Short mmCIF file of C-alpha atoms in Angstrom, two decimals:
data_model
loop_
_atom_site.label_atom_id
_atom_site.label_comp_id
_atom_site.label_asym_id
_atom_site.label_seq_id
_atom_site.Cartn_x
_atom_site.Cartn_y
_atom_site.Cartn_z
CA MET A 22 35.07 3.44 5.76
CA THR A 23 37.57 2.75 2.92
CA GLU A 24 37.83 -1.00 2.78
CA GLN A 25 35.87 -3.45 0.46
CA LEU A 26 32.42 -4.55 2.10
CA ASN A 27 30.51 -7.38 0.61
CA VAL A 28 26.86 -6.97 1.11
CA VAL A 29 24.53 -9.98 0.42
CA VAL A 30 20.91 -9.29 0.16
CA VAL A 31 18.44 -12.43 0.35
CA GLY A 32 15.29 -11.62 -1.15
CA ASN A 33 14.45 -9.22 -4.23
CA GLY A 34 10.86 -8.04 -3.43
CA MET A 35 9.91 -4.52 -3.52
CA VAL A 36 11.64 -3.89 0.07
CA GLY A 37 14.65 -5.83 -1.01
CA HIS A 38 14.92 -3.86 -4.24
CA HIS A 39 14.56 -0.62 -2.38
CA PHE A 40 17.38 -1.39 -0.22
CA VAL A 41 19.58 -2.16 -3.18
CA GLU A 42 18.85 1.25 -4.62
CA GLN A 43 19.51 2.98 -1.19
CA LEU A 44 22.98 1.25 -0.93
CA VAL A 45 23.90 2.07 -4.46
CA GLN A 46 23.13 5.85 -3.85
CA LEU A 47 25.33 5.76 -0.73
CA ASN A 48 28.08 3.93 -2.19
CA HIS A 49 30.32 7.00 -2.90
CA SER A 50 33.94 6.52 -3.94
CA ASP A 51 35.37 6.25 -0.42
CA ALA A 52 33.35 3.17 0.32
CA GLU A 53 33.62 0.23 -2.09
CA VAL A 54 30.55 -1.83 -1.50
CA ASN A 55 30.11 -5.19 -3.45
CA ILE A 56 26.17 -5.95 -3.58
CA THR A 57 25.01 -9.39 -4.31
CA VAL A 58 21.13 -10.12 -4.61
CA LEU A 59 19.82 -13.65 -4.22
CA SER A 60 16.06 -14.10 -5.55
CA ALA A 61 14.31 -17.30 -4.87
CA GLU A 62 11.80 -16.33 -7.77
CA ASP A 63 12.76 -16.55 -11.29
CA ARG A 64 12.48 -12.90 -11.88
CA LEU A 65 13.66 -9.65 -10.31
CA ALA A 66 11.78 -7.25 -8.44
CA TYR A 67 8.21 -6.40 -9.31
CA ASP A 68 5.26 -4.34 -8.18
CA ARG A 69 3.27 -6.25 -5.85
CA VAL A 70 1.13 -3.18 -4.82
CA HIS A 71 -0.53 -3.00 -8.43
CA LEU A 72 -0.54 -6.92 -8.75
CA SER A 73 -4.11 -6.94 -9.81
CA GLU A 74 -3.62 -4.55 -12.74
CA TYR A 75 -2.07 -8.11 -14.27
CA PHE A 76 -5.51 -8.91 -14.96
CA SER A 77 -6.50 -5.77 -16.62
CA GLY A 78 -3.73 -5.95 -19.39
CA LYS A 79 -0.38 -5.26 -17.51
CA THR A 80 2.29 -7.65 -18.20
CA ALA A 81 4.94 -8.95 -15.99
CA GLU A 82 7.40 -6.27 -17.74
CA ASP A 83 5.11 -3.51 -16.89
CA LEU A 84 5.11 -4.36 -13.35
CA ALA A 85 9.04 -4.77 -13.13
CA LEU A 86 10.81 -2.47 -10.75
CA THR A 87 14.28 -3.09 -12.46
CA ASP A 88 15.83 -5.35 -15.08
CA GLU A 89 18.94 -7.12 -15.53
CA LYS A 90 20.62 -4.02 -17.36
CA THR A 91 19.87 -1.68 -14.53
CA TYR A 92 21.58 -3.94 -12.14
CA GLN A 93 24.51 -4.46 -14.49
CA ASP A 94 24.97 -0.68 -14.54
CA TRP A 95 24.70 -0.39 -10.89
CA GLN A 96 27.39 -3.23 -10.77
CA VAL A 97 25.12 -5.25 -8.82
CA THR A 98 25.69 -8.99 -8.92
CA PHE A 99 22.25 -11.00 -8.91
CA LYS A 100 20.84 -14.50 -9.05
CA THR A 101 17.44 -15.70 -9.83
CA ASN A 102 16.15 -19.00 -8.81
CA ALA A 103 18.66 -18.71 -5.93
CA LYS A 104 17.09 -19.93 -2.74
CA VAL A 105 19.20 -19.75 0.26
CA ILE A 106 19.08 -22.54 2.39
CA ASP A 107 22.14 -22.13 4.87
CA ILE A 108 23.70 -19.29 6.65
CA ASP A 109 27.08 -19.90 8.17
CA LYS A 110 27.26 -17.24 10.89
CA THR A 111 30.68 -18.08 11.71
CA GLN A 112 32.35 -18.32 8.25
CA LYS A 113 29.98 -15.22 7.20
CA LYS A 114 28.48 -17.27 4.08
CA VAL A 115 25.25 -18.25 2.88
CA THR A 116 24.55 -21.33 0.53
CA THR A 117 22.01 -21.64 -2.16
CA GLU A 118 19.90 -24.57 -3.15
CA ALA A 119 22.20 -24.97 -6.34
CA GLY A 120 25.14 -25.46 -3.79
CA GLU A 121 26.81 -21.72 -4.66
CA ASN A 122 28.31 -20.19 -1.62
CA TYR A 123 28.44 -16.32 -1.24
CA ASP A 124 30.68 -14.62 1.48
CA TYR A 125 29.24 -11.68 3.25
CA ASP A 126 30.45 -9.03 5.82
CA LYS A 127 26.57 -7.89 6.11
CA LEU A 128 23.67 -9.93 5.23
CA VAL A 129 20.33 -8.58 4.80
CA LEU A 130 17.14 -10.82 5.12
CA ALA A 131 14.52 -9.30 2.90
CA THR A 132 12.60 -12.58 2.51
CA GLY A 133 8.97 -11.00 2.80
CA SER A 134 6.14 -13.07 3.62
CA TYR A 135 3.92 -16.01 2.37
CA PRO A 136 0.13 -16.34 2.27
CA PHE A 137 -1.50 -18.04 5.25
CA VAL A 138 -3.74 -20.86 4.18
CA PRO A 139 -6.07 -22.08 6.79
CA PRO A 140 -5.65 -25.69 7.60
CA ILE A 141 -9.10 -26.75 6.16
CA PRO A 142 -9.57 -30.20 4.91
CA GLY A 143 -9.47 -30.45 1.25
CA GLY A 144 -7.71 -27.16 0.75
CA ASP A 145 -4.78 -28.68 -0.79
CA GLN A 146 -6.44 -29.90 -4.13
CA SER A 147 -5.90 -28.60 -7.47
CA HIS A 148 -7.72 -25.06 -8.22
CA CYS A 149 -7.09 -24.22 -4.56
CA LEU A 150 -4.87 -21.24 -4.93
CA VAL A 151 -3.17 -18.31 -3.47
CA TYR A 152 -2.57 -14.70 -4.42
CA ARG A 153 0.88 -13.28 -4.07
CA THR A 154 3.16 -13.61 -7.08
CA ILE A 155 3.10 -13.46 -10.45
CA ASP A 156 3.29 -17.21 -10.72
CA ASP A 157 0.29 -17.34 -8.81
CA LEU A 158 -1.48 -15.19 -11.07
CA ASP A 159 -0.57 -17.21 -13.99
CA ALA A 160 -2.37 -20.23 -12.12
CA ILE A 161 -5.37 -18.37 -11.32
CA GLN A 162 -5.68 -17.32 -14.82
CA ALA A 163 -5.34 -20.73 -15.99
CA SER A 164 -7.98 -22.12 -13.61
CA ALA A 165 -10.39 -19.32 -14.38
CA LYS A 166 -10.32 -20.39 -17.89
CA VAL A 167 -11.90 -23.57 -16.81
CA SER A 168 -14.26 -22.21 -14.07
CA LYS A 169 -17.36 -20.28 -13.64
CA VAL A 170 -17.65 -19.82 -9.93
CA GLY A 171 -14.73 -18.31 -7.90
CA VAL A 172 -14.51 -18.00 -3.78
CA VAL A 173 -12.21 -15.94 -1.93
CA ILE A 174 -11.41 -16.90 1.83
CA GLY A 175 -10.60 -13.93 3.46
CA GLY A 176 -12.26 -10.53 3.59
CA GLY A 177 -9.48 -8.17 4.47
CA LEU A 178 -7.56 -5.81 2.01
CA LEU A 179 -5.76 -8.48 0.21
CA GLY A 180 -8.98 -10.66 -0.20
CA LEU A 181 -10.87 -7.76 -1.75
CA GLU A 182 -8.13 -7.60 -4.37
CA ALA A 183 -8.20 -11.02 -4.91
CA ALA A 184 -12.09 -10.87 -5.55
CA ASN A 185 -11.54 -7.85 -7.86
CA ALA A 186 -9.16 -10.30 -9.98
CA LEU A 187 -11.61 -12.94 -10.07
CA LYS A 188 -14.39 -10.54 -11.21
CA GLN A 189 -12.32 -9.12 -13.96
CA LEU A 190 -11.51 -12.64 -15.05
CA GLY A 191 -15.40 -13.04 -15.46
CA LEU A 192 -16.19 -15.53 -12.76
CA GLN A 193 -19.06 -15.30 -10.59
CA THR A 194 -17.21 -14.23 -7.32
CA HIS A 195 -18.09 -14.59 -3.64
CA VAL A 196 -16.01 -13.54 -0.61
CA VAL A 197 -16.24 -15.47 2.62
CA GLU A 198 -14.97 -13.79 5.72
CA PHE A 199 -14.97 -15.34 9.41
CA ALA A 200 -15.29 -11.79 11.11
CA PRO A 201 -18.56 -10.11 11.14
CA GLN A 202 -17.45 -7.33 8.70
CA LEU A 203 -15.03 -6.72 5.93
CA MET A 204 -11.60 -5.19 6.45
CA ALA A 205 -12.24 -5.21 10.33
CA VAL A 206 -8.64 -4.11 10.89
CA GLN A 207 -8.74 -1.09 8.81
CA VAL A 208 -12.37 0.26 9.14
CA ASP A 209 -15.19 0.21 11.75
CA ALA A 210 -18.66 -1.54 11.63
CA GLY A 211 -20.35 1.27 9.95
CA GLY A 212 -17.63 1.69 7.44
CA GLY A 213 -17.59 -2.35 7.01
CA ARG A 214 -21.31 -2.46 6.53
CA LEU A 215 -21.38 0.17 3.73
CA LEU A 216 -18.39 -1.55 2.00
CA LYS A 217 -20.29 -4.91 2.01
CA GLU A 218 -23.25 -3.01 0.54
CA LYS A 219 -21.30 -1.36 -2.35
CA ILE A 220 -19.15 -4.37 -3.05
CA GLU A 221 -22.47 -6.39 -3.43
CA GLU A 222 -23.81 -3.68 -5.70
CA LEU A 223 -20.79 -4.47 -7.86
CA GLY A 224 -21.89 -8.13 -8.37
CA VAL A 225 -19.81 -9.70 -5.67
CA GLN A 226 -21.46 -11.80 -3.15
CA VAL A 227 -20.31 -11.34 0.60
CA HIS A 228 -20.73 -13.78 3.34
CA THR A 229 -19.43 -12.73 6.71
CA SER A 230 -19.33 -14.51 10.02
CA LYS A 231 -18.58 -17.90 7.95
CA ALA A 232 -16.04 -20.37 9.03
CA THR A 233 -15.32 -23.00 6.56
CA ASN A 234 -14.87 -26.52 7.98
CA VAL A 235 -14.18 -28.44 4.62
CA ILE A 236 -13.81 -28.37 1.03
CA GLU A 237 -15.70 -31.20 -0.58
CA SER A 238 -16.61 -32.35 -4.01
CA GLY A 239 -19.55 -30.31 -5.44
CA GLU A 240 -22.68 -31.18 -7.22
CA ASN A 241 -22.95 -28.45 -9.79
CA CYS A 242 -19.57 -27.04 -9.34
CA ARG A 243 -15.89 -28.54 -8.73
CA TYR A 244 -16.06 -28.04 -5.16
CA LYS A 245 -18.46 -27.18 -2.27
CA LEU A 246 -17.56 -25.29 0.79
CA VAL A 247 -19.25 -26.42 4.01
CA PHE A 248 -19.53 -23.91 6.79
CA SER A 249 -19.62 -24.56 10.42
CA ASP A 250 -23.37 -23.27 10.60
CA GLY A 251 -24.28 -26.03 8.27
CA ASN A 252 -24.80 -23.96 5.11
CA THR A 253 -22.61 -24.63 1.99
CA LEU A 254 -21.30 -22.58 -1.14
CA GLU A 255 -20.40 -24.40 -4.52
CA THR A 256 -17.58 -23.10 -6.50
CA ASP A 257 -15.03 -24.19 -8.95
CA LEU A 258 -11.97 -22.06 -7.87
CA VAL A 259 -10.97 -21.47 -4.19
CA LEU A 260 -8.71 -18.59 -3.63
CA PHE A 261 -7.04 -18.41 -0.02
CA SER A 262 -6.34 -14.63 0.99
CA ALA A 263 -6.46 -15.22 4.77
CA GLY A 264 -3.42 -12.93 5.75
CA ILE A 265 0.37 -13.24 5.62
CA ARG A 266 2.96 -14.78 7.92
CA PRO A 267 6.72 -13.69 7.88
CA TYR A 268 8.95 -15.70 5.76
CA ASP A 269 11.51 -16.35 9.03
CA ASN A 270 12.52 -19.96 8.25
CA LEU A 271 16.26 -19.02 7.75
CA ALA A 272 16.08 -17.13 11.02
CA ARG A 273 14.41 -20.05 12.74
CA GLU A 274 17.03 -22.58 11.43
CA PHE A 275 20.09 -20.61 11.98
CA ASP A 276 19.59 -19.29 15.59
CA LEU A 277 18.39 -15.76 15.18
CA THR A 278 16.07 -14.53 17.79
CA ILE A 279 12.26 -14.85 16.69
CA GLY A 280 9.21 -13.38 18.08
CA GLN A 281 6.65 -15.63 19.75
CA ARG A 282 4.33 -15.56 17.20
CA GLY A 283 6.77 -15.36 14.32
CA GLY A 284 8.97 -12.60 12.59
CA ILE A 285 12.71 -11.97 12.90
CA VAL A 286 13.45 -9.46 15.97
CA ILE A 287 15.37 -6.31 14.93
CA ASN A 288 16.48 -3.21 16.77
CA ASN A 289 16.09 0.24 15.76
CA GLN A 290 18.94 -0.10 13.47
CA CYS A 291 17.42 -3.21 11.75
CA GLN A 292 20.01 -5.59 12.92
CA THR A 293 18.80 -9.11 14.08
CA SER A 294 20.34 -10.77 17.20
CA ASP A 295 23.63 -11.30 15.15
CA GLU A 296 25.04 -7.60 14.39
CA ASN A 297 26.02 -8.55 11.16
CA ILE A 298 22.67 -9.62 10.00
CA TYR A 299 19.83 -7.13 9.15
CA ALA A 300 16.12 -7.96 8.36
CA ILE A 301 13.78 -5.49 6.65
CA GLY A 302 10.17 -5.64 5.52
CA GLU A 303 7.45 -8.14 6.18
CA CYS A 304 9.87 -10.83 7.55
CA ALA A 305 10.95 -8.39 10.34
CA LEU A 306 9.49 -8.05 13.72
CA TRP A 307 10.05 -4.55 15.60
CA ASN A 308 8.66 -3.99 18.90
CA ASN A 309 6.53 -7.01 18.64
CA MET A 310 4.85 -5.70 15.34
CA ILE A 311 5.04 -7.14 11.63
CA TYR A 312 4.44 -4.11 9.13
CA GLY A 313 2.46 -5.51 6.17
CA LEU A 314 2.79 -2.31 4.17
CA VAL A 315 5.30 -1.25 1.59
CA ALA A 316 6.21 2.18 3.14
CA PRO A 317 7.40 0.95 6.43
CA GLY A 318 9.49 -1.60 4.67
CA TYR A 319 11.04 1.15 2.53
CA THR A 320 11.78 2.94 5.90
CA MET A 321 13.53 -0.02 7.19
CA ALA A 322 15.38 -0.33 3.87
CA LYS A 323 16.82 3.17 4.23
CA VAL A 324 17.70 2.52 7.82
CA ALA A 325 19.50 -0.59 7.12
CA ALA A 326 21.55 0.90 4.01
CA ASN A 327 22.67 3.80 6.24
CA ASN A 328 23.85 1.89 9.22
CA ILE A 329 25.56 -0.55 6.80
CA ILE A 330 27.59 2.33 5.35
CA ASP A 331 28.12 4.18 8.54
CA SER A 332 27.16 2.62 11.90
CA SER A 333 27.19 6.03 13.62
CA SER A 334 24.70 7.38 10.88
CA GLY A 335 22.10 7.74 13.73
CA TYR A 336 19.55 6.41 11.27
CA GLU A 337 16.74 4.46 13.46
CA PHE A 338 13.46 2.82 12.64
CA THR A 339 11.01 3.77 15.29
CA GLY A 340 7.92 2.42 14.01
CA ALA A 341 5.46 3.64 11.19
CA ASP A 342 2.04 4.82 10.68
CA MET A 343 -0.39 2.23 9.36
CA SER A 344 -2.80 4.49 7.76
CA THR A 345 -3.81 3.54 4.27
CA LYS A 346 -5.93 4.87 1.23
CA LEU A 347 -6.86 2.61 -1.64
CA LYS A 348 -9.54 1.94 -4.13
CA LEU A 349 -10.99 -1.65 -3.85
CA MET A 350 -13.04 -2.95 -6.73
CA GLY A 351 -13.81 0.93 -7.62
CA VAL A 352 -14.71 1.72 -3.92
CA ASP A 353 -12.31 4.22 -2.38
CA VAL A 354 -11.53 3.42 1.19
CA GLY A 355 -9.38 5.46 3.64
CA SER A 356 -8.21 4.47 7.28
CA ILE A 357 -6.16 6.76 9.55
CA GLY A 358 -5.02 6.15 12.93
CA ASP A 359 -7.38 5.05 15.71
CA ALA A 360 -10.13 4.05 13.41
CA HIS A 361 -12.01 2.14 15.93
CA CYS A 362 -12.09 4.99 18.78
CA LYS A 363 -10.06 3.00 21.23
CA THR A 364 -8.27 5.78 22.89
CA PRO A 365 -9.67 6.70 26.27
CA GLY A 366 -11.77 9.63 26.20
CA ALA A 367 -12.16 9.74 22.45
CA LEU A 368 -15.09 11.37 20.75
CA ALA A 369 -16.14 10.42 17.23
CA TYR A 370 -18.18 12.46 14.60
CA THR A 371 -19.91 10.36 11.93
CA TYR A 372 -21.38 11.44 8.36
CA GLU A 373 -23.25 9.11 6.45
CA ASN A 374 -25.04 9.39 3.03
CA GLN A 375 -26.43 5.98 2.92
CA PRO A 376 -28.65 6.50 -0.27
CA GLU A 377 -25.45 7.60 -2.08
CA GLY A 378 -22.90 5.51 -0.44
CA ILE A 379 -20.64 7.59 1.53
CA TYR A 380 -19.42 7.19 5.20
CA LYS A 381 -17.10 9.27 7.00
CA LYS A 382 -15.95 9.26 10.71
CA ILE A 383 -13.29 11.25 12.59
CA VAL A 384 -12.13 10.45 16.05
CA VAL A 385 -10.92 13.17 18.06
CA SER A 386 -9.40 13.64 21.65
CA SER A 387 -11.57 14.56 24.43
CA ASP A 388 -10.87 18.20 24.27
CA LYS A 389 -11.84 18.06 20.43
CA LYS A 390 -8.44 19.60 19.70
CA LEU A 391 -6.58 16.82 18.01
CA LEU A 392 -7.60 14.26 15.38
CA LEU A 393 -6.73 10.80 16.65
CA GLY A 394 -8.32 8.78 13.60
CA SER A 395 -10.69 8.38 10.68
CA VAL A 396 -12.71 6.16 8.65
CA LEU A 397 -13.59 7.15 4.88
CA VAL A 398 -15.64 4.86 2.48
CA GLY A 399 -16.93 5.98 -0.85
CA ASP A 400 -15.29 9.35 -0.83
CA THR A 401 -11.82 9.68 0.31
CA SER A 402 -11.17 13.37 -0.95
CA GLU A 403 -10.30 14.61 2.69
CA TYR A 404 -7.78 11.73 3.33
CA ASP A 405 -4.55 13.75 2.66
CA SER A 406 -5.68 16.72 5.02
CA LEU A 407 -6.89 14.36 7.93
CA LEU A 408 -3.78 12.42 7.78
CA GLN A 409 -1.69 15.62 8.02
CA TYR A 410 -3.70 16.77 10.93
CA MET A 411 -3.16 13.50 12.63
CA LEU A 412 0.64 12.92 12.06
CA ASN A 413 1.49 16.39 12.91
CA GLY A 414 -0.62 17.11 15.86
CA ILE A 415 -2.04 20.10 14.09
CA GLU A 416 -5.03 21.81 16.03
CA LEU A 417 -8.41 20.94 14.70
CA PRO A 418 -10.90 23.93 13.70
CA GLU A 419 -13.45 24.91 16.29
CA SER A 420 -15.99 22.64 14.70
CA PRO A 421 -14.28 19.43 13.74
CA GLU A 422 -16.95 17.83 12.09
CA SER A 423 -16.77 20.65 9.44
CA LEU A 424 -13.85 18.46 7.87
CA ILE A 425 -16.15 15.73 6.75
CA LEU A 426 -19.23 17.62 6.16
CA PRO A 427 -20.25 18.63 2.44
CA MET A 428 -20.16 22.48 3.15
CA GLY A 429 -19.43 23.89 -0.26
CA SER A 430 -16.54 26.31 -1.40
CA ASP A 431 -15.98 27.61 2.22
CA LYS A 432 -14.99 24.29 3.49
CA PRO A 433 -12.00 24.31 6.02
CA THR A 434 -8.95 23.62 4.43
CA LEU A 435 -5.39 22.65 5.78
CA GLY A 436 -2.82 24.79 3.79
CA ALA A 437 0.89 23.55 2.90
CA ASP A 438 2.04 26.52 5.00
CA ALA A 439 0.50 24.90 8.15
CA LEU A 440 2.65 21.80 7.73
CA PRO A 441 6.11 21.59 9.56
CA ASP A 442 9.22 20.57 7.35
CA THR A 443 8.96 17.09 9.13
CA ALA A 444 5.61 16.47 7.74
CA THR A 445 5.71 13.19 5.64
CA ILE A 446 4.10 14.16 2.33
CA CYS A 447 4.84 10.79 0.37
CA SER A 448 4.75 7.85 2.77
CA CYS A 449 5.59 5.14 0.11
CA LEU A 450 9.12 6.92 -0.46
CA ASN A 451 9.08 8.65 3.09
CA VAL A 452 9.34 12.11 1.37
CA THR A 453 8.97 14.89 3.82
CA LYS A 454 8.22 18.49 3.23
CA GLY A 455 11.67 19.41 3.95
CA ASP A 456 12.85 17.11 1.32
CA ILE A 457 10.62 19.02 -1.38
CA ILE A 458 11.83 22.44 -0.11
CA SER A 459 15.46 21.08 -0.50
CA ALA A 460 14.71 20.09 -4.12
CA ILE A 461 13.35 23.62 -4.87
CA ASP A 462 16.51 24.94 -3.14
CA ALA A 463 18.51 22.93 -5.66
CA GLY A 464 16.69 24.37 -8.52
CA ALA A 465 13.44 22.37 -9.18
CA THR A 466 10.67 24.84 -10.35
CA ASP A 467 7.62 22.65 -10.92
CA VAL A 468 6.09 19.52 -9.53
CA GLY A 469 7.68 17.23 -12.36
CA ALA A 470 11.30 18.32 -11.33
CA VAL A 471 10.27 17.96 -7.67
CA LYS A 472 9.25 14.33 -8.38
CA SER A 473 12.57 13.58 -10.42
CA CYS A 474 14.44 14.66 -7.56
CA THR A 475 12.70 13.15 -4.54
CA LYS A 476 10.78 10.31 -6.15
CA ALA A 477 7.78 11.67 -4.42
CA SER A 478 4.39 10.42 -5.69
CA THR A 479 5.98 7.73 -7.87
CA GLY A 480 4.67 4.90 -5.67
CA CYS A 481 1.19 4.30 -5.18
CA GLY A 482 0.49 8.12 -6.48
CA GLY A 483 -2.11 8.93 -3.57
CA CYS A 484 -0.13 12.00 -2.48
CA ALA A 485 -0.42 13.60 -5.82
CA ALA A 486 -2.61 16.36 -4.58
CA LEU A 487 -0.68 17.20 -1.62
CA LEU A 488 2.50 17.23 -3.45
CA LYS A 489 1.34 19.94 -5.83
CA ASN A 490 0.09 21.92 -2.93
CA VAL A 491 3.46 22.02 -1.12
CA VAL A 492 5.29 22.67 -4.28
CA ASP A 493 2.82 25.62 -5.48
CA ALA A 494 2.90 27.13 -1.96
CA GLU A 495 6.88 27.06 -1.65
CA LEU A 496 7.10 28.61 -4.97
CA THR A 497 4.68 31.41 -4.40
CA ASN A 498 6.23 32.17 -1.13
CA ARG A 499 9.47 32.71 -2.99
CA GLY A 500 7.72 35.06 -5.48
CA VAL A 501 7.54 32.69 -8.20
CA GLU A 502 4.39 33.03 -10.37
CA VAL A 503 2.55 29.69 -10.18
CA LYS A 504 -0.38 28.58 -12.21
CA LYS A 505 -3.31 27.78 -10.09
CA ASP A 506 -4.55 25.18 -12.31
CA ILE A 507 -5.44 22.01 -10.42
CA CYS A 508 -3.52 19.93 -12.84
CA GLU A 509 -2.48 19.39 -16.35
CA HIS A 510 -6.05 18.45 -17.38
CA PHE A 511 -7.68 21.49 -16.33
CA ALA A 512 -6.57 25.31 -16.68
CA TYR A 513 -8.77 26.32 -13.57
CA SER A 514 -8.29 26.46 -9.92
CA ARG A 515 -10.57 24.63 -7.51
CA LYS A 516 -12.72 27.84 -6.93
CA GLU A 517 -13.14 28.33 -10.47
CA LEU A 518 -14.15 24.62 -11.15
CA TYR A 519 -16.72 25.00 -8.29
CA ASP A 520 -18.29 28.06 -9.97
CA ILE A 521 -18.20 26.41 -13.44
CA ILE A 522 -19.97 23.27 -12.14
CA LYS A 523 -22.62 25.21 -10.15
CA VAL A 524 -23.38 27.89 -13.15
CA GLU A 525 -23.30 25.23 -15.88
CA LYS A 526 -25.20 22.63 -13.85
CA ILE A 527 -22.50 19.93 -14.55
CA THR A 528 -23.14 16.63 -12.68
CA THR A 529 -20.40 14.34 -13.86
CA PHE A 530 -16.54 14.25 -14.19
CA GLU A 531 -16.82 13.17 -17.72
CA ASP A 532 -18.98 16.23 -18.82
CA LEU A 533 -16.81 18.53 -17.08
CA ILE A 534 -13.46 17.37 -18.69
CA SER A 535 -15.32 17.12 -22.05
CA ALA A 536 -16.29 20.78 -21.79
CA HIS A 537 -13.59 22.32 -19.80
CA GLY A 538 -10.42 20.17 -19.64
CA SER A 539 -8.42 17.63 -21.84
CA GLY A 540 -7.23 14.00 -21.37
CA LEU A 541 -8.63 11.49 -18.98
CA GLY A 542 -7.93 12.92 -15.83
CA CYS A 543 -5.58 11.92 -12.88
CA GLU A 544 -5.24 11.35 -9.22
CA VAL A 545 -5.44 15.15 -8.41
CA CYS A 546 -8.45 16.27 -10.48
CA LYS A 547 -10.45 13.22 -10.09
CA PRO A 548 -11.16 13.34 -6.34
CA THR A 549 -11.32 17.07 -6.43
CA VAL A 550 -14.02 17.26 -8.87
CA GLY A 551 -15.42 14.31 -6.98
CA SER A 552 -15.52 16.61 -3.89
CA ILE A 553 -17.01 19.82 -5.48
CA LEU A 554 -19.80 17.59 -7.19
CA ALA A 555 -20.76 16.07 -3.89
CA SER A 556 -20.81 19.55 -2.27
CA VAL A 557 -22.65 21.20 -4.92
CA TRP A 558 -25.33 18.33 -5.97
CA ASN A 559 -24.98 16.31 -2.78
CA ASP A 560 -24.62 13.15 -5.22
CA TYR A 561 -22.36 10.20 -4.97
CA ILE A 562 -19.78 11.11 -7.85
CA LEU A 563 -17.58 8.04 -7.73
CA ASP A 564 -20.07 5.64 -9.48
CA LYS A 565 -18.73 4.30 -12.89
CA GLY A 566 -19.11 6.86 -15.62
CA LYS A 567 -19.04 9.82 -13.35
CA VAL A 568 -15.39 9.72 -12.34
#
């Protein structure tokens, strides 16, 4: 391609911005691409994954993924407060609310999603809010200043993040969930029960199997939630977090194919029913599925960018794994694959240490050779290994249950050499083991250099330990001497730390790092030490003050 190509991107969320990054990287000298970004918000892209950190001191600038200077340096034209209201597919142009027209050769819809607010009478009053944007957070903060009690309607992933925000703002916090358990999509009944117990221990009251019929004026608080069973709950602030819906209004209005339950239908190249219009992220519907995580959106962005530059690139979106690892209100939760054991013939192994607040389950095939899914609550130290077992079809050890049982220093481990080059190490940025090897081939000689080249572990950071293992193993295979320190905070290997903890009878992370480490710790050493402490002392090591 040698002629000029005008690409207009509608939406500048995390996925829209990642698309711009990808297109800029692909825009070689023989391909003159003019990129225009139209954002309906009053600011450029920011990190929604870490949005709750806004209430613990981070500013909007801290959360920003880009700024005006960066886009100017990239020669990207951008407009904020530029909501698109019209698409002329024949003339290939879009029009904003302000009446500005932009011509396109390729149009990319990255409009994301919006919070679903249940049609509850009284839910449209003041101090009834949603949790989605920085402007929403400002509204929540303002309401919290004149409130004492807050209720989150919705007990899924986003609902628990919202509850954490209210708690950080000093409100007496409640979570109301229609389903019988929290996070019903990601964890099973056993994990959901323990998750509820742990969150209530942190001071948040959880109300499951509750349907809100109406929001009325309260007697002691601003409002009163009236449930279908006749019970009530008074609150000053109501925060809706009952799921998301794809922002597909432009596609609906201008005759692009929409799924039966919403979402802009795309093919494997991320094209809509109009070959010159692409859709990526949470507004897109692939194979009748909306992907509500950022990693699949990033993959779509890469696919769309490559196909716009070269229609014969061969890049395709063929679905994405929805496994996730996160920390909710200080509680570690992991969900992998078939967490609910729905595969015919599947078998489950469960380990629960109820007094210490740990629940682990693995789901395996009928012949016990393949991992199909897992649920981890309270301790996710095995998450990375379990995920690789599932994604790469690696045969399980003879006793699969050994993967989740506390067994000391001889616990089975999955070495980096066992992973194929296609193994995804960083799901946020879709970095494979092969990409890491290529970075080392190009001269990277440590984890920091590999991160700079590949961007691995610069998203959520959850893959930091696995990334280090892969880099160290590859360097060792090449005859490069590698320090066996688990990270920059401890000048010891895992085995050495195990021995130190056992001999010196150390029971907390704080004591260990004070005596034998430096700094505050990281995503590598904290879970590693936590796992060792659990193995040695059979103690719950993720309590506040221990890790």
